[in-house]
Amino acid sequence: MIKRDTWIRIIKDFSEFKLPEMVERDIKISELPIKRAVSIIGPRRAGKTYLMFHEIRVLLEKNTEKSRLLYINLESDLLIGCELSDLRTMFELFYEIYPENKNKKVYLFLDEIQLVAGWEKFVRAVMDTENLQVYVSGSSSKLLSKEIATGLRGRTITYYVYPFSFREYLRAKEFKIEDYLSSSRKALLLNLLNKFLNGSYPEVVFFEEEKEKILKEIMDVTIYRDVVERFKVKNIKVLKLLLKNLIASTYFSVHGFYNYLKSMGIKVSKNTLYSYVDNFSDAMVLFTLRSYSESYKKKEQTIPKPYFVDNGLLVVNGIESKGRLMENAVFMELIRGGFSTDTSLFYFDSQKEVDFVLKEEGKIARLIQVCYDIDDFKTKERELSALVKAGVELKCSDMLVITYDYENVEEYKGWEIKFSPLWKWLIS
């Protein structure tokens, strides 16, 4: 139970809180004409709190009195053990301190809300009875989605926050994209692209000299602690081995990893390994991509490819391959663009692999290959022949090769294939 004095202190402290400087994100939260909660979901350290601060700033710039706004960080040491009843006490005290707000619209921001069991009951109740807009954030995709669907009965609009996109990264570095670039500006842009490919967690972008330290902390503290504590993982050694194996692999089979552990004399069930993979996915650190098939059963039987929410997690674990880092960056940009690994984003493997298959409006809309070095004849032939083979099988003529810095439109065996530099595709 949180003491009354603690809540008073938190509420009054916010009235004096100065908002930090912020990089404008690509995410734009709409002003809702109907009563719906805004939920902001994303991995730890991706910028959910700062997106809330941005919304607070927008409201203040519209001359909303700060006394009508309240931000609560539920990860605060002061709020350890916060329960549903404590949220009700907090809200009652807010009106007690600012009684004039009873006749005004108020704005409530609840950060890392999943830490309070039953939070959705509180949010639904205040939405039903008070004139307010509620914003909630969390770093558990399944938990929040389930609670939002059941507890709020769909009365929410959800935004997903990930580490900086390349557009946001350039904004943070104060690099303005121009239609025509001089040689020196182009060289600077490619230098920034190389840095972006090494990770774009906001902290890493602003404190480059501390990059390795920050990334190791995210790995060791945030990821492991979140997964271990949230899901009560007992076999931490296996969990760490699993994550390192996922990072080192371009394909990942639980069965193969199970046999690897068995050969080392480590006993663990396959179900446990599947649950650990799900735990990393729930923490929004890991995504798994399946090969395209019109049959759901066949798709689920394909070997998944692991992708990660930020390249920094790969780099800090020794991944240096430019091709791998480019592919992961392209994957995350597709996720930011709204593609889903459940319904609209796949790879394709029919003896020759295509990195990404995009499905829109019920049909295959585009095929994408990612290739760092397109100058090598054998490499180029391999990538293009795979695209054309997939194009024929999937009846798709929109084919794109994303390169490091090559741009062209070429004909290959009667098919038109576009080549786009990664930097240009990422900002388009």
mmCIF file of N, CA and C in Angstrom, residues 179-240:
data_model
loop_
_atom_site.group_PDB
_atom_site.id
_atom_site.type_symbol
_atom_site.label_atom_id
_atom_site.label_comp_id
_atom_site.label_asym_id
_atom_site.label_seq_id
_atom_site.Cartn_x
_atom_site.Cartn_y
_atom_site.Cartn_z
ATOM 1 N N ASP A 179 17.422 17.182 -51.388
ATOM 2 C CA ASP A 179 17.187 16.435 -52.628
ATOM 3 C C ASP A 179 18.490 16.133 -53.360
ATOM 4 N N TYR A 180 19.436 17.062 -53.265
ATOM 5 C CA TYR A 180 20.726 16.889 -53.938
ATOM 6 C C TYR A 180 21.835 17.047 -52.905
ATOM 7 N N LEU A 181 22.737 16.058 -52.869
ATOM 8 C CA LEU A 181 23.792 16.054 -51.860
ATOM 9 C C LEU A 181 25.162 16.264 -52.492
ATOM 10 N N SER A 182 25.961 17.122 -51.876
ATOM 11 C CA SER A 182 27.352 17.277 -52.301
ATOM 12 C C SER A 182 28.130 16.034 -51.874
ATOM 13 N N SER A 183 29.348 15.903 -52.374
ATOM 14 C CA SER A 183 30.173 14.734 -52.017
ATOM 15 C C SER A 183 30.409 14.665 -50.514
ATOM 16 N N SER A 184 30.667 15.821 -49.903
ATOM 17 C CA SER A 184 30.957 15.824 -48.465
ATOM 18 C C SER A 184 29.706 15.494 -47.649
ATOM 19 N N ARG A 185 28.545 16.014 -48.094
ATOM 20 C CA ARG A 185 27.299 15.714 -47.381
ATOM 21 C C ARG A 185 26.929 14.237 -47.543
ATOM 22 N N LYS A 186 27.163 13.691 -48.727
ATOM 23 C CA LYS A 186 26.881 12.269 -48.964
ATOM 24 C C LYS A 186 27.789 11.402 -48.087
ATOM 25 N N ALA A 187 29.062 11.789 -47.981
ATOM 26 C CA ALA A 187 30.002 11.030 -47.144
ATOM 27 C C ALA A 187 29.569 11.076 -45.681
ATOM 28 N N LEU A 188 29.089 12.244 -45.241
ATOM 29 C CA LEU A 188 28.618 12.382 -43.860
ATOM 30 C C LEU A 188 27.375 11.527 -43.639
ATOM 31 N N LEU A 189 26.482 11.516 -44.634
ATOM 32 C CA LEU A 189 25.260 10.711 -44.535
ATOM 33 C C LEU A 189 25.596 9.224 -44.395
ATOM 34 N N LEU A 190 26.530 8.737 -45.206
ATOM 35 C CA LEU A 190 26.908 7.323 -45.139
ATOM 36 C C LEU A 190 27.609 6.996 -43.822
ATOM 37 N N ASN A 191 28.358 7.959 -43.300
ATOM 38 C CA ASN A 191 28.992 7.770 -41.992
ATOM 39 C C ASN A 191 27.922 7.628 -40.901
ATOM 40 N N LEU A 192 26.891 8.472 -40.987
ATOM 41 C CA LEU A 192 25.784 8.391 -40.023
ATOM 42 C C LEU A 192 25.015 7.079 -40.188
ATOM 43 N N LEU A 193 24.867 6.625 -41.434
ATOM 44 C CA LEU A 193 24.197 5.344 -41.681
ATOM 45 C C LEU A 193 24.960 4.205 -41.008
ATOM 46 N N ASN A 194 26.286 4.225 -41.122
ATOM 47 C CA ASN A 194 27.106 3.176 -40.497
ATOM 48 C C ASN A 194 26.928 3.172 -38.983
ATOM 49 N N LYS A 195 26.855 4.358 -38.399
ATOM 50 C CA LYS A 195 26.644 4.447 -36.948
ATOM 51 C C LYS A 195 25.246 3.960 -36.578
ATOM 52 N N PHE A 196 24.265 4.339 -37.388
ATOM 53 C CA PHE A 196 22.887 3.892 -37.162
ATOM 54 C C PHE A 196 22.799 2.368 -37.201
ATOM 55 N N LEU A 197 23.538 1.756 -38.121
ATOM 56 C CA LEU A 197 23.513 0.296 -38.255
ATOM 57 C C LEU A 197 24.113 -0.406 -37.045
ATOM 58 N N ASN A 198 24.798 0.343 -36.197
ATOM 59 C CA ASN A 198 25.360 -0.234 -34.971
ATOM 60 C C ASN A 198 24.437 -0.069 -33.770
ATOM 61 N N GLY A 199 23.246 0.481 -33.997
ATOM 62 C CA GLY A 199 22.275 0.595 -32.908
ATOM 63 C C GLY A 199 21.666 1.974 -32.808
ATOM 64 N N SER A 200 20.369 2.026 -32.472
ATOM 65 C CA SER A 200 19.686 3.323 -32.421
ATOM 66 C C SER A 200 18.786 3.479 -31.200
ATOM 67 N N TYR A 201 19.108 2.754 -30.101
ATOM 68 C CA TYR A 201 18.451 3.099 -28.843
ATOM 69 C C TYR A 201 18.755 4.571 -28.568
ATOM 70 N N PRO A 202 17.765 5.380 -28.163
ATOM 71 C CA PRO A 202 18.008 6.814 -27.951
ATOM 72 C C PRO A 202 19.229 7.122 -27.094
ATOM 73 N N GLU A 203 19.424 6.396 -26.005
ATOM 74 C CA GLU A 203 20.584 6.653 -25.137
ATOM 75 C C GLU A 203 21.896 6.447 -25.878
ATOM 76 N N VAL A 204 21.946 5.426 -26.712
ATOM 77 C CA VAL A 204 23.161 5.130 -27.480
ATOM 78 C C VAL A 204 23.445 6.248 -28.471
ATOM 79 N N VAL A 205 22.389 6.780 -29.075
ATOM 80 C CA VAL A 205 22.539 7.854 -30.058
ATOM 81 C C VAL A 205 23.117 9.111 -29.410
ATOM 82 N N PHE A 206 22.671 9.419 -28.209
ATOM 83 C CA PHE A 206 23.114 10.654 -27.551
ATOM 84 C C PHE A 206 24.405 10.494 -26.753
ATOM 85 N N PHE A 207 24.718 9.268 -26.391
ATOM 86 C CA PHE A 207 25.941 9.033 -25.605
ATOM 87 C C PHE A 207 26.774 7.948 -26.286
ATOM 88 N N GLU A 208 27.266 8.274 -27.483
ATOM 89 C CA GLU A 208 27.982 7.291 -28.300
ATOM 90 C C GLU A 208 29.191 6.701 -27.587
ATOM 91 N N GLU A 209 29.883 7.541 -26.810
ATOM 92 C CA GLU A 209 31.095 7.062 -26.138
ATOM 93 C C GLU A 209 30.782 6.001 -25.079
ATOM 94 N N GLU A 210 29.516 5.954 -24.644
ATOM 95 C CA GLU A 210 29.109 4.962 -23.636
ATOM 96 C C GLU A 210 28.298 3.825 -24.259
ATOM 97 N N LYS A 211 28.363 3.731 -25.592
ATOM 98 C CA LYS A 211 27.499 2.790 -26.320
ATOM 99 C C LYS A 211 27.578 1.363 -25.791
ATOM 100 N N GLU A 212 28.785 0.832 -25.693
ATOM 101 C CA GLU A 212 28.935 -0.568 -25.278
ATOM 102 C C GLU A 212 28.413 -0.787 -23.863
ATOM 103 N N LYS A 213 28.695 0.150 -22.995
ATOM 104 C CA LYS A 213 28.240 0.050 -21.606
ATOM 105 C C LYS A 213 26.712 0.060 -21.535
ATOM 106 N N ILE A 214 26.090 0.971 -22.292
ATOM 107 C CA ILE A 214 24.624 1.083 -22.288
ATOM 108 C C ILE A 214 23.987 -0.188 -22.845
ATOM 109 N N LEU A 215 24.538 -0.684 -23.959
ATOM 110 C CA LEU A 215 23.965 -1.875 -24.588
ATOM 111 C C LEU A 215 24.103 -3.106 -23.698
ATOM 112 N N LYS A 216 25.240 -3.226 -23.028
ATOM 113 C CA LYS A 216 25.422 -4.360 -22.112
ATOM 114 C C LYS A 216 24.444 -4.273 -20.943
ATOM 115 N N GLU A 217 24.184 -3.044 -20.509
ATOM 116 C CA GLU A 217 23.215 -2.860 -19.420
ATOM 117 C C GLU A 217 21.818 -3.261 -19.879
ATOM 118 N N ILE A 218 21.455 -2.854 -21.107
ATOM 119 C CA ILE A 218 20.148 -3.228 -21.646
ATOM 120 C C ILE A 218 20.045 -4.749 -21.739
ATOM 121 N N MET A 219 21.126 -5.380 -22.188
ATOM 122 C CA MET A 219 21.148 -6.845 -22.283
ATOM 123 C C MET A 219 21.052 -7.497 -20.907
ATOM 124 N N ASP A 220 21.971 -7.109 -20.035
ATOM 125 C CA ASP A 220 22.130 -7.824 -18.762
ATOM 126 C C ASP A 220 21.068 -7.481 -17.726
ATOM 127 N N VAL A 221 20.680 -6.223 -17.676
ATOM 128 C CA VAL A 221 19.744 -5.796 -16.640
ATOM 129 C C VAL A 221 18.308 -5.786 -17.159
ATOM 130 N N THR A 222 18.074 -4.983 -18.179
ATOM 131 C CA THR A 222 16.704 -4.792 -18.641
ATOM 132 C C THR A 222 16.088 -6.074 -19.186
ATOM 133 N N ILE A 223 16.761 -6.690 -20.167
ATOM 134 C CA ILE A 223 16.173 -7.861 -20.813
ATOM 135 C C ILE A 223 16.074 -9.033 -19.846
ATOM 136 N N TYR A 224 17.203 -9.390 -19.249
ATOM 137 C CA TYR A 224 17.188 -10.554 -18.365
ATOM 138 C C TYR A 224 16.272 -10.326 -17.169
ATOM 139 N N ARG A 225 16.363 -9.115 -16.574
ATOM 140 C CA ARG A 225 15.538 -8.849 -15.391
ATOM 141 C C ARG A 225 14.056 -8.874 -15.753
ATOM 142 N N ASP A 226 13.719 -8.217 -16.856
ATOM 143 C CA ASP A 226 12.314 -8.194 -17.270
ATOM 144 C C ASP A 226 11.791 -9.600 -17.507
ATOM 145 N N VAL A 227 12.545 -10.369 -18.259
ATOM 146 C CA VAL A 227 12.083 -11.711 -18.597
ATOM 147 C C VAL A 227 12.119 -12.619 -17.372
ATOM 148 N N VAL A 228 13.216 -12.582 -16.631
ATOM 149 C CA VAL A 228 13.359 -13.459 -15.460
ATOM 150 C C VAL A 228 12.314 -13.137 -14.401
ATOM 151 N N GLU A 229 12.161 -11.849 -14.079
ATOM 152 C CA GLU A 229 11.224 -11.464 -13.022
ATOM 153 C C GLU A 229 9.773 -11.589 -13.468
ATOM 154 N N ARG A 230 9.490 -11.135 -14.674
ATOM 155 C CA ARG A 230 8.099 -11.121 -15.133
ATOM 156 C C ARG A 230 7.549 -12.528 -15.317
ATOM 157 N N PHE A 231 8.398 -13.414 -15.845
ATOM 158 C CA PHE A 231 7.919 -14.763 -16.155
ATOM 159 C C PHE A 231 8.459 -15.818 -15.188
ATOM 160 N N LYS A 232 9.118 -15.320 -14.122
ATOM 161 C CA LYS A 232 9.632 -16.230 -13.073
ATOM 162 C C LYS A 232 10.474 -17.366 -13.668
ATOM 163 N N VAL A 233 11.394 -16.972 -14.545
ATOM 164 C CA VAL A 233 12.289 -17.945 -15.182
ATOM 165 C C VAL A 233 13.257 -18.503 -14.141
ATOM 166 N N LYS A 234 13.376 -19.812 -14.097
ATOM 167 C CA LYS A 234 14.244 -20.450 -13.100
ATOM 168 C C LYS A 234 15.626 -20.782 -13.658
ATOM 169 N N ASN A 235 15.676 -21.207 -14.911
ATOM 170 C CA ASN A 235 16.950 -21.642 -15.489
ATOM 171 C C ASN A 235 17.598 -20.485 -16.252
ATOM 172 N N ILE A 236 18.243 -19.583 -15.526
ATOM 173 C CA ILE A 236 18.813 -18.375 -16.129
ATOM 174 C C ILE A 236 19.965 -18.722 -17.070
ATOM 175 N N LYS A 237 20.722 -19.761 -16.743
ATOM 176 C CA LYS A 237 21.834 -20.179 -17.606
ATOM 177 C C LYS A 237 21.330 -20.532 -19.003
ATOM 178 N N VAL A 238 20.251 -21.306 -19.072
ATOM 179 C CA VAL A 238 19.677 -21.697 -20.362
ATOM 180 C C VAL A 238 19.108 -20.476 -21.082
ATOM 181 N N LEU A 239 18.472 -19.578 -20.329
ATOM 182 C CA LEU A 239 17.913 -18.358 -20.920
ATOM 183 C C LEU A 239 19.008 -17.546 -21.608
ATOM 184 N N LYS A 240 20.152 -17.387 -20.948
ATOM 185 C CA LYS A 240 21.266 -16.622 -21.517
ATOM 186 C C LYS A 240 21.851 -17.329 -22.741
#
